[in-house]
């Protein structure tokens, strides 16, 4: 390459960096324009993970892992140790910025870490040439737009950066920041989601290295141990709950792994293909068919080079493990109960990273064969568009901006003004009474400071579950699906109704709905015994008199997604 | 032009893949060039065979890209339509 050509290439690369950085930042724009009118993912985020951090941040006991410490606001005092670690970076964001701003800030940081991590990994260890920069930038951009669960921190988006640090160590190019990355990762990721899969990935690499070089890389091994130790220290409260909490029995011991799964080869094959083609929604939807075709194209040029094939086999292996994990549980859970309660199938969390890495090395292979730059850019544009369209948060925010919302925005979902009216009507300190929600997520009342008997929790007491079951026993008896859902899973400890089922209608019944509940079977005596005084219902309960409920008032607010029908247990009036 | 290199692949496998699984309109076109290439070879018209072979290659490459482009449109439609088309993801879209 002549000096002039080289100068032109550098100029082009500089421009490409600016364009790609601008597109990367574009995904954050709706949050800045809409502020709290922006959509934030509800499923497992606003209804669970983010609310747990919110509760922890406001509890004053986030860093107290004492076995007797409880958070009174949830389920008549749920052990603090049943919540996430207090040493999470996410908690730091919420404490310093507030719940909404923390979400946006975290969203930006997580996606930027994804971009930077993929960029430095590819640039340092895979695609080093100046003529390959546009592939690196394109793939890093694709990776940064994948709709990962930001409430899990950098569990997905941080993988390239962590792998980058470990590769630096094994290639003896260690810098101080590699250890900083390794030590920081457990503070900003979920041990249950990212822990075992990352150890599996890095462990496989270690074994592979040992097979080829016939030597154990001591520094790498030390870094792995360091990662494990920091993970254990950061998540000490979880281990404390598992091993030192006298008398606490988690509701998870009654889990039946097969409550929503079918044990058949056909079902496993279906699971395999579903995961292979769109990844997992808890991980980040990634429509992978184009990458598969691109990698197949690169096979022509791959020769004996095995990286593309290795990555593809690794992806197939992850998907097979996920698809057929129910058989592992079926065969071995009796001997090793941990495989049923811990769900090692979460190894699927590696898929977005592996697919993007596969995309990068496949395109690099094609690029080596000739002047394919414009075609490769076109392929990257298509792949990026697919990822952008699959980003549910971006999609809903575009709908918000164009005045065609399909789901409630943050402000409407939490409806603070509406709940203030309810609070004023009740007129008592919130800690002096207990409530349950009906037709809406319990996290909304919790966010607004109410003390709830119901909740969506990853861990809570088995005895509490049994107590709560008495309240909804009549409804569970009416609907076998609901009964199976609560008895064999039970993370959603909600007031269910057979008329609403267990899907969205059961907890996302907004004011646009005209639904009424006609035959609710509720054991209000059991509710009273647990301290319940009020029901916040998102729809009228027409048989409330026979249930001994006093209808107090209907609440509505222009900014609210909900209309609340307030019922009080009659005998307490 | 390196004639032997141009003729070393017959593009049949790629054309069949395009025609049957990926993007049939262009797959059929590449199959046409594959057949023409074989015909020309049989007739001993090497220059025509090279021309058809390079056409087949050109359309195979572009056919794959067109297929991915078409898939992008479908994906956009599916995700925008959301839960109506993908029940397993209805909680998100």
XYZ file of C-alpha atoms in Angstrom:
666
model
C 0.000 0.000 0.000
C 1.402 3.416 -0.982
C 1.755 6.242 1.546
C -1.095 8.116 -0.131
C -3.370 5.086 0.042
C -2.453 4.597 3.672
C -3.244 8.250 4.464
C -6.608 7.924 2.695
C -7.380 4.782 4.664
C -6.594 6.514 7.947
C -8.833 9.434 6.955
C -11.637 7.039 6.055
C -11.175 5.191 9.354
C -11.386 8.430 11.302
C -14.655 9.297 9.563
C -15.985 5.769 10.154
C -15.230 6.083 13.879
C -17.182 9.342 14.102
C -20.188 7.999 12.150
C -20.356 4.770 14.151
C -19.986 6.568 17.494
C -22.862 8.868 16.504
C -25.094 5.895 15.585
C -24.164 4.187 18.843
C -25.261 7.254 20.810
C -28.513 7.518 18.843
C -30.124 4.760 20.920
C -29.953 6.975 24.018
C -31.657 9.951 22.405
C -35.291 8.939 23.184
C -34.532 8.900 26.916
C -33.112 12.391 26.741
C -36.043 13.678 24.705
C -38.828 11.920 26.567
C -37.351 11.846 30.085
C -39.751 9.976 32.384
C -42.290 9.761 29.573
C -39.942 7.236 27.988
C -40.729 3.554 27.902
C -38.666 1.330 30.148
C -38.879 -2.446 29.789
C -41.458 -3.775 32.228
C -41.016 -7.533 32.041
C -38.613 -8.622 34.778
C -37.215 -5.084 34.951
C -39.686 -2.512 36.277
C -41.782 -5.282 37.768
C -38.843 -7.060 39.413
C -35.095 -6.405 39.172
C -35.248 -2.613 39.162
C -37.848 -2.520 41.919
C -35.679 -4.812 44.061
C -32.807 -2.362 43.761
C -35.182 0.533 44.435
C -36.437 -1.162 47.614
C -32.907 -1.967 48.714
C -31.727 1.583 48.094
C -34.572 2.956 50.200
C -34.377 0.325 52.926
C -31.322 1.679 54.709
C -30.053 -1.885 55.162
C -28.550 -2.515 51.721
C -25.099 -3.193 53.127
C -26.300 -5.045 56.202
C -26.059 -8.789 55.563
C -27.049 -9.767 59.092
C -29.213 -12.894 59.118
C -32.053 -11.248 61.036
C -32.286 -8.056 58.966
C -35.573 -7.719 57.104
C -37.139 -5.285 54.657
C -40.510 -4.583 56.201
C -42.082 -3.131 53.076
C -42.334 -6.501 51.344
C -44.253 -9.594 52.437
C -44.507 -8.680 56.117
C -40.750 -8.384 56.372
C -38.682 -10.280 53.843
C -35.104 -11.127 54.751
C -32.741 -8.534 53.317
C -30.522 -11.368 52.171
C -33.229 -12.524 49.783
C -32.460 -9.401 47.735
C -29.463 -8.602 45.561
C -26.083 -7.692 46.911
C -25.652 -4.229 48.351
C -22.240 -4.023 46.689
C -23.740 -3.716 43.247
C -22.834 -0.771 41.033
C -26.517 -0.624 40.086
C -27.406 0.189 43.656
C -24.834 2.951 43.635
C -26.495 4.489 40.577
C -29.973 4.359 42.189
C -28.762 5.772 45.491
C -26.990 8.682 43.857
C -29.254 9.455 40.892
C -32.717 8.233 41.837
C -34.592 5.304 40.315
C -35.414 6.659 36.847
C -32.252 8.627 36.139
C -30.243 5.667 37.384
C -32.003 3.427 34.870
C -31.168 5.757 31.976
C -27.606 6.300 33.157
C -27.096 2.569 33.619
C -28.629 1.898 30.184
C -26.127 4.267 28.605
C -23.150 2.902 30.538
C -24.007 -0.752 29.850
C -24.433 -0.224 26.104
C -21.271 1.881 25.879
C -19.313 -0.800 27.739
C -20.680 -3.277 25.201
C -19.447 -1.110 22.333
C -16.039 -0.338 23.780
C -15.524 -3.918 24.999
C -16.269 -5.466 21.612
C -14.152 -2.827 19.873
C -11.027 -3.348 21.978
C -11.408 -7.139 21.979
C -11.624 -7.388 18.194
C -8.991 -4.747 17.601
C -6.430 -6.204 19.982
C -6.998 -9.929 19.554
C -8.834 -10.706 16.323
C -8.907 -8.033 13.596
C -5.811 -5.897 13.913
C -5.358 -4.550 10.376
C -6.276 -0.960 9.471
C -8.274 -2.319 6.515
C -10.408 -4.350 8.957
C -11.406 -1.426 11.152
C -14.800 -0.982 9.479
C -15.703 -4.586 10.389
C -14.655 -4.003 14.002
C -16.692 -0.812 14.197
C -19.733 -2.393 12.521
C -19.768 -5.440 14.779
C -19.168 -3.350 17.914
C -22.084 -1.146 16.864
C -24.335 -4.183 16.336
C -23.344 -5.565 19.734
C -24.019 -2.263 21.491
C -27.587 -2.135 20.130
C -28.616 -5.629 21.222
C -31.531 -5.236 23.651
C -29.744 -6.704 26.646
C -31.286 -6.724 30.126
C -29.547 -3.695 31.561
C -31.001 -4.486 34.989
C -28.496 -7.353 35.040
C -25.689 -4.818 34.675
C -22.945 -5.792 32.285
C -23.718 -9.518 32.512
C -24.031 -9.604 28.711
C -22.502 -6.345 27.514
C -19.405 -6.738 29.675
C -18.417 -10.161 28.341
C -16.141 -8.917 25.533
C -14.295 -6.640 27.944
C -13.787 -9.472 30.427
C -12.583 -11.821 27.691
C -10.283 -9.038 26.471
C -8.695 -8.800 29.926
C -8.215 -12.570 30.154
C -6.733 -12.778 26.656
C -4.310 -9.977 27.528
C -3.237 -11.998 30.538
C -2.804 -15.292 28.716
C -0.854 -13.562 25.921
C 1.383 -11.922 28.499
C 0.349 -8.384 27.603
C -1.074 -7.712 31.022
C -1.684 -4.152 32.107
C -3.026 -2.931 35.459
C -6.446 -2.251 33.936
C -6.909 -5.925 33.024
C -7.061 -6.744 36.720
C -9.284 -3.728 37.291
C -11.744 -5.107 34.714
C -11.670 -8.555 36.352
C -12.192 -7.160 39.852
C -14.950 -4.768 38.709
C -16.975 -7.322 36.749
C -18.614 -9.023 39.776
C -19.702 -5.635 41.139
C -21.585 -4.906 37.952
C -23.005 -8.264 36.902
C -25.324 -10.950 38.167
C -23.611 -13.970 39.702
C -26.519 -16.271 38.881
C -26.667 -15.159 35.256
C -23.089 -14.358 34.296
C -21.026 -16.259 36.866
C -21.151 -19.943 35.812
C -21.304 -19.247 32.039
C -18.228 -16.995 32.143
C -16.301 -19.551 34.196
C -17.342 -22.232 31.709
C -16.169 -20.143 28.738
C -12.885 -19.066 30.312
C -12.337 -22.588 31.671
C -12.804 -24.156 28.229
C -10.256 -21.716 26.846
C -7.833 -22.665 29.625
C -8.219 -26.379 28.843
C -7.751 -25.697 25.147
C -4.629 -23.658 25.862
C -3.237 -26.444 28.049
C -3.883 -29.033 25.320
C -1.969 -27.009 22.742
C 0.867 -25.500 24.803
C 1.174 -28.263 27.418
C 1.588 -25.670 30.132
C -0.703 -24.019 32.658
C -0.770 -20.218 32.406
C -0.392 -19.339 36.076
C -1.400 -15.681 35.730
C -4.563 -16.661 33.881
C -5.413 -19.234 36.533
C -4.780 -16.647 39.238
C -7.079 -14.197 37.424
C -9.825 -16.841 37.275
C -9.485 -17.503 41.008
C -9.505 -13.767 41.640
C -12.744 -13.439 39.687
C -14.317 -16.267 41.712
C -13.192 -14.822 45.047
C -14.497 -11.341 44.244
C -17.808 -12.846 43.060
C -18.160 -14.705 46.375
C -17.266 -11.657 48.453
C -19.596 -9.349 46.541
C -22.462 -11.826 46.822
C -21.768 -12.830 50.386
C -25.366 -12.141 51.443
C -26.636 -14.743 48.962
C -24.330 -17.400 50.396
C -25.240 -16.237 53.886
C -28.904 -16.856 53.068
C -28.080 -20.288 51.654
C -25.868 -21.518 54.478
C -26.266 -19.392 57.619
C -29.931 -18.380 57.713
C -31.306 -20.589 60.478
C -34.819 -21.811 59.866
C -35.239 -20.124 56.490
C -36.615 -22.396 53.804
C -36.880 -20.839 50.374
C -40.059 -21.228 48.351
C -37.760 -22.555 45.623
C -37.591 -25.969 47.301
C -41.097 -26.529 45.939
C -40.030 -25.614 42.423
C -40.993 -28.075 39.782
C -38.727 -27.464 36.846
C -41.303 -28.947 34.508
C -44.155 -26.657 35.500
C -43.942 -24.911 32.119
C -41.822 -27.401 30.211
C -42.608 -30.524 28.341
C -40.286 -33.496 28.610
C -40.072 -34.676 25.014
C -37.472 -34.782 22.290
C -39.666 -32.662 20.037
C -40.029 -29.927 22.687
C -36.266 -29.941 23.292
C -35.548 -29.668 19.573
C -38.003 -26.755 19.368
C -36.274 -25.026 22.298
C -32.934 -25.596 20.604
C -34.016 -23.970 17.350
C -35.781 -21.087 19.058
C -32.669 -20.252 21.049
C -30.433 -20.763 18.040
C -32.458 -18.401 15.872
C -33.464 -15.596 18.256
C -31.382 -16.169 21.387
C -33.178 -15.622 24.713
C -35.227 -12.611 25.774
C -33.549 -12.451 29.187
C -30.228 -12.283 27.440
C -30.952 -10.052 24.465
C -32.928 -10.907 21.347
C -30.604 -11.533 18.439
C -31.962 -12.777 15.139
C -29.053 -14.897 14.027
C -29.992 -16.302 10.614
C -28.021 -13.679 8.612
C -24.913 -14.331 10.726
C -25.317 -18.044 10.087
C -25.415 -17.476 6.333
C -22.444 -15.091 6.470
C -20.431 -17.640 8.458
C -21.413 -20.330 5.943
C -20.124 -18.074 3.142
C -16.833 -17.683 4.970
C -16.431 -21.472 5.136
C -15.295 -21.337 1.521
C -12.339 -19.261 2.510
C -11.751 -20.846 5.871
C -9.610 -23.744 4.763
C -8.029 -25.384 7.778
C -8.568 -22.284 9.906
C -10.970 -23.365 12.591
C -12.084 -20.266 14.489
C -15.346 -19.793 12.570
C -16.165 -23.463 12.957
C -15.166 -23.515 16.634
C -17.412 -20.563 17.384
C -20.276 -22.089 15.478
C -19.880 -25.385 17.320
C -19.735 -23.532 20.607
C -23.026 -21.792 19.784
C -24.602 -25.095 18.776
C -23.310 -26.634 22.012
C -24.812 -23.844 24.134
C -28.159 -24.177 22.345
C -28.156 -27.971 22.684
C -27.344 -27.688 26.385
C -30.202 -25.224 26.798
C -32.660 -27.217 24.698
C -31.944 -30.505 26.420
C -31.325 -29.191 29.941
C -34.744 -30.509 30.959
C -33.422 -34.033 30.333
C -30.406 -33.346 32.572
C -32.772 -32.154 35.287
C -35.010 -35.167 34.767
C -32.111 -37.609 35.019
C -29.908 -36.035 37.686
C -31.910 -33.545 39.782
C -32.759 -36.194 42.378
C -29.047 -36.739 43.034
C -27.970 -33.100 42.558
C -30.888 -30.782 43.458
C -28.798 -27.701 42.633
C -29.175 -28.277 38.893
C -32.927 -27.826 39.245
C -32.901 -24.718 41.447
C -29.891 -22.912 39.976
C -30.753 -23.279 36.273
C -27.365 -23.750 34.622
C -29.109 -23.460 31.258
C -28.489 -19.729 31.684
C -25.289 -20.420 29.792
C -27.415 -19.031 26.946
C -26.242 -15.636 28.198
C -23.097 -16.167 26.108
C -24.980 -16.218 22.807
C -25.033 -12.518 21.817
C -21.294 -12.289 22.410
C -20.516 -15.512 20.556
C -22.745 -14.599 17.590
C -21.132 -11.161 17.254
C -17.660 -12.643 17.496
C -18.627 -15.160 14.831
C -19.931 -12.335 12.641
C -16.651 -10.436 12.984
C -14.328 -13.337 12.173
C -16.557 -14.518 9.310
C -16.573 -11.083 7.706
C -12.829 -10.814 8.198
C -12.403 -14.116 6.351
C -14.523 -12.899 3.448
C -12.664 -9.580 3.467
C -9.354 -11.366 2.975
C -10.501 -12.771 -0.358
C -10.723 -9.584 -2.343
C -12.504 -6.332 -2.759
C -15.673 -7.062 -0.850
C -15.744 -3.938 1.296
C -19.003 -2.474 -0.045
C -20.771 -5.841 0.227
C -19.540 -6.371 3.767
C -20.727 -2.904 4.758
C -24.116 -3.722 3.267
C -24.262 -6.966 5.276
C -23.347 -5.068 8.436
C -26.024 -2.477 7.730
C -28.641 -5.215 7.336
C -27.529 -6.983 10.503
C -27.553 -3.693 12.378
C -31.067 -2.904 11.138
C -32.335 -6.289 12.288
C -30.835 -5.690 15.740
C -32.186 -2.145 15.881
C -35.701 -3.319 15.029
C -35.488 -6.074 17.633
C -34.601 -3.561 20.360
C -37.929 -3.383 22.170
C -37.023 -0.315 24.222
C -35.994 1.692 21.170
C -39.071 0.486 19.280
C -41.482 1.486 22.066
C -39.774 4.821 22.507
C -40.111 5.565 18.804
C -43.801 4.736 19.266
C -43.909 7.137 22.229
C -42.256 9.866 20.184
C -44.659 9.391 17.285
C -47.675 9.395 19.589
C -48.587 5.737 19.077
C -47.651 4.073 22.368
C -48.379 0.401 22.802
C -47.173 0.065 26.385
C -47.151 2.494 29.323
C -44.216 4.796 29.796
C -42.292 5.029 33.065
C -44.329 7.900 34.485
C -47.694 6.366 33.586
C -46.654 2.944 34.822
C -45.662 4.076 38.312
C -48.383 6.757 38.446
C -46.970 8.571 41.461
C -49.656 11.309 41.447
C -52.425 8.733 41.417
C -50.940 6.820 44.327
C -50.500 10.055 46.301
C -54.267 10.532 46.050
C -54.807 6.996 47.330
C -52.386 7.597 50.165
C -54.153 10.818 51.136
C -57.522 9.102 51.054
C -56.340 6.328 53.378
C -54.800 8.983 55.590
C -52.635 6.738 57.741
C -48.866 6.200 57.841
C -48.040 3.632 55.180
C -46.175 1.371 57.560
C -49.318 0.973 59.716
C -51.280 -1.121 57.214
C -50.700 -3.740 54.515
C -52.135 -3.881 51.029
C -52.336 -6.273 48.077
C -52.637 -5.324 44.423
C -55.065 -6.938 42.038
C -54.695 -6.758 38.252
C -51.408 -4.907 38.458
C -47.850 -5.627 39.483
C -47.127 -5.434 43.193
C -43.948 -3.500 42.410
C -45.987 -0.399 41.518
C -47.407 -0.083 45.031
C -43.965 -0.895 46.459
C -42.382 1.832 44.342
C -44.930 4.261 45.768
C -43.963 3.309 49.286
C -46.850 1.023 50.241
C -46.276 -2.078 52.342
C -47.400 -5.058 50.318
C -48.267 -8.606 51.234
C -47.860 -9.699 47.641
C -44.685 -9.535 45.620
C -42.646 -10.807 42.728
C -39.531 -12.196 44.355
C -36.762 -14.560 43.307
C -36.525 -15.881 46.874
C -38.932 -15.706 49.781
C -40.030 -17.993 52.581
C -41.847 -21.222 51.897
C -44.023 -20.755 54.989
C -45.042 -17.331 53.678
C -45.983 -18.851 50.355
C -48.222 -21.359 52.138
C -49.849 -18.593 54.182
C -50.487 -16.493 51.101
C -51.841 -19.474 49.208
C -54.811 -19.621 51.577
C -55.929 -16.199 50.299
C -56.118 -17.327 46.679
C -56.880 -21.018 47.209
C -60.399 -20.683 45.761
C -59.093 -19.162 42.538
C -56.304 -21.726 42.212
C -58.862 -24.519 42.538
C -60.856 -23.059 39.649
C -57.939 -23.026 37.209
C -55.390 -25.882 36.999
C -52.996 -23.702 34.954
C -52.967 -21.055 37.657
C -52.571 -23.707 40.343
C -49.607 -25.209 38.532
C -48.124 -21.730 38.022
C -48.323 -20.801 41.685
C -47.666 -24.148 43.352
C -44.816 -25.289 41.138
C -43.158 -21.921 40.600
C -44.609 -19.178 42.764
C -42.172 -16.295 42.257
C -45.244 -14.247 41.481
C -46.961 -14.272 44.834
C -49.953 -12.314 43.541
C -53.690 -12.232 44.092
C -54.609 -14.231 41.016
C -57.988 -14.686 39.427
C -59.080 -17.457 37.115
C -60.943 -14.790 35.113
C -57.643 -13.045 34.342
C -55.302 -16.017 33.996
C -51.572 -15.741 34.552
C -50.477 -13.642 31.590
C -50.454 -9.868 31.064
C -54.138 -9.408 31.991
C -53.327 -10.578 35.517
C -50.992 -7.698 36.270
C -51.063 -5.234 33.369
C -54.766 -4.425 33.329
C -54.657 -0.704 32.484
C -57.540 1.752 32.481
C -58.203 1.232 28.780
C -59.577 -2.183 29.749
C -63.283 -2.564 30.407
C -62.836 -5.815 32.274
C -64.792 -6.513 35.450
C -64.282 -9.357 37.843
C -67.529 -11.123 38.594
C -66.755 -14.162 40.676
C -63.607 -13.570 42.688
C -63.019 -16.233 45.340
C -60.867 -14.605 47.940
C -60.286 -15.766 51.489
C -60.453 -12.338 53.114
C -60.153 -13.899 56.561
C -56.712 -15.239 55.633
C -55.872 -11.846 54.146
C -56.903 -10.153 57.391
C -54.870 -12.635 59.451
C -51.775 -11.629 57.498
C -52.455 -7.981 58.259
C -54.068 -7.022 54.937
C -56.386 -4.010 55.042
C -56.724 -2.727 51.501
C -56.918 -4.081 47.979
C -55.697 -1.864 45.139
C -57.614 -3.252 42.207
C -57.177 -2.133 38.610
C -60.770 -3.145 37.801
C -64.129 -3.352 39.546
C -64.784 -6.472 41.630
C -68.533 -6.886 41.261
C -68.939 -9.487 44.024
C -67.007 -7.417 46.574
C -69.920 -7.381 49.055
C -70.010 -11.149 49.309
C -66.253 -11.061 49.884
C -66.693 -8.723 52.834
C -64.995 -5.893 50.990
C -66.030 -2.271 51.254
C -65.641 -0.290 48.036
C -63.989 2.974 49.064
C -63.385 5.001 45.927
C -62.286 4.992 42.322
C -59.062 6.896 41.550
C -57.964 8.190 38.196
C -55.325 10.587 36.937
C -54.609 11.892 33.453
C -50.973 10.754 33.540
C -51.697 7.310 34.906
C -51.878 4.038 33.029
C -54.076 2.692 35.822
C -57.448 3.363 37.342
C -57.531 2.183 40.924
C -60.549 0.776 42.693
C -59.832 0.876 46.397
C -61.396 -1.828 48.549
C -61.134 -2.138 52.302
C -61.675 -5.247 54.350
C -65.104 -4.579 55.822
C -64.735 -5.840 59.356
C -61.870 -3.420 59.842
C -63.879 -0.299 59.066
C -8.466 -12.945 -16.642
C -7.375 -16.260 -15.170
C -9.603 -18.627 -17.128
C -8.889 -21.794 -15.193
C -9.660 -20.012 -11.906
C -12.912 -18.652 -13.316
C -14.057 -22.108 -14.243
C -12.904 -24.044 -11.231
C -16.277 -23.692 -9.482
C -19.561 -24.550 -11.146
C -21.723 -22.630 -8.574
C -24.401 -25.320 -8.672
C -24.456 -25.923 -4.925
C -24.717 -22.206 -4.132
C -27.407 -21.696 -6.777
C -29.480 -24.547 -5.410
C -29.127 -23.157 -1.895
C -30.291 -19.751 -3.123
C -33.147 -21.142 -5.190
C -34.460 -23.556 -2.590
C -33.780 -21.914 0.761
C -32.585 -18.372 0.607
C -33.787 -16.122 -2.189
C -35.539 -18.007 -5.020
C -35.851 -15.170 -7.570
C -32.088 -14.738 -7.795
C -31.501 -18.445 -7.167
C -33.380 -19.259 -10.389
C -31.301 -16.696 -12.263
C -28.036 -18.199 -11.007
C -29.264 -21.669 -11.947
C -29.824 -20.345 -15.468
C -26.182 -19.150 -15.639
C -24.967 -22.467 -14.228
C -26.802 -24.348 -16.985
C -25.518 -21.938 -19.659
C -21.979 -22.379 -18.329
C -22.230 -26.154 -18.657
C -23.711 -25.840 -22.172
C -20.904 -23.521 -23.295
C -18.292 -25.863 -21.856
C -19.849 -28.769 -23.749
C -19.768 -26.736 -26.947
C -16.155 -25.805 -26.238
C -16.928 -22.075 -26.090
C -14.606 -21.251 -23.223
C -15.002 -17.478 -23.329
C -18.799 -17.813 -23.078
C -18.402 -20.311 -20.237
C -16.174 -17.869 -18.351
C -18.737 -15.112 -18.879
C -21.604 -17.267 -17.562
C -19.478 -18.461 -14.666
C -18.630 -14.952 -13.570
C -22.307 -13.976 -13.931
C -23.242 -16.928 -11.725
C -20.688 -15.867 -9.137
C -21.872 -12.251 -9.254
C -25.501 -13.208 -8.691
C -24.706 -15.782 -6.012
C -22.947 -13.115 -3.963
C -25.656 -10.545 -4.551
C -28.403 -13.123 -4.070
C -27.139 -13.887 -0.586
C -27.062 -10.185 0.245
C -30.542 -9.668 -1.234
C -31.775 -12.580 0.877
C -30.403 -10.956 3.999
C -31.947 -7.642 2.945
C -35.300 -9.338 2.434
C -34.938 -10.988 5.828
C -34.280 -7.558 7.347
C -37.625 -6.350 6.018
C -39.395 -9.411 7.397
C -37.681 -9.007 10.778
C -38.649 -5.338 10.884
C -42.268 -6.254 10.137
C -42.297 -9.051 12.722
C -40.828 -6.918 15.500
C -42.993 -3.890 14.712
C -46.109 -6.064 14.669
C -44.803 -7.507 17.904
C -46.797 -9.847 20.071
C -49.357 -10.567 17.364
C -46.784 -12.571 15.441
C -44.442 -13.861 18.139
C -46.478 -14.903 21.185
C -43.374 -15.993 23.094
C -42.133 -12.395 22.937
C -45.462 -10.629 23.428
C -44.343 -9.272 26.802
C -41.728 -7.190 25.017
C -43.054 -6.013 21.679
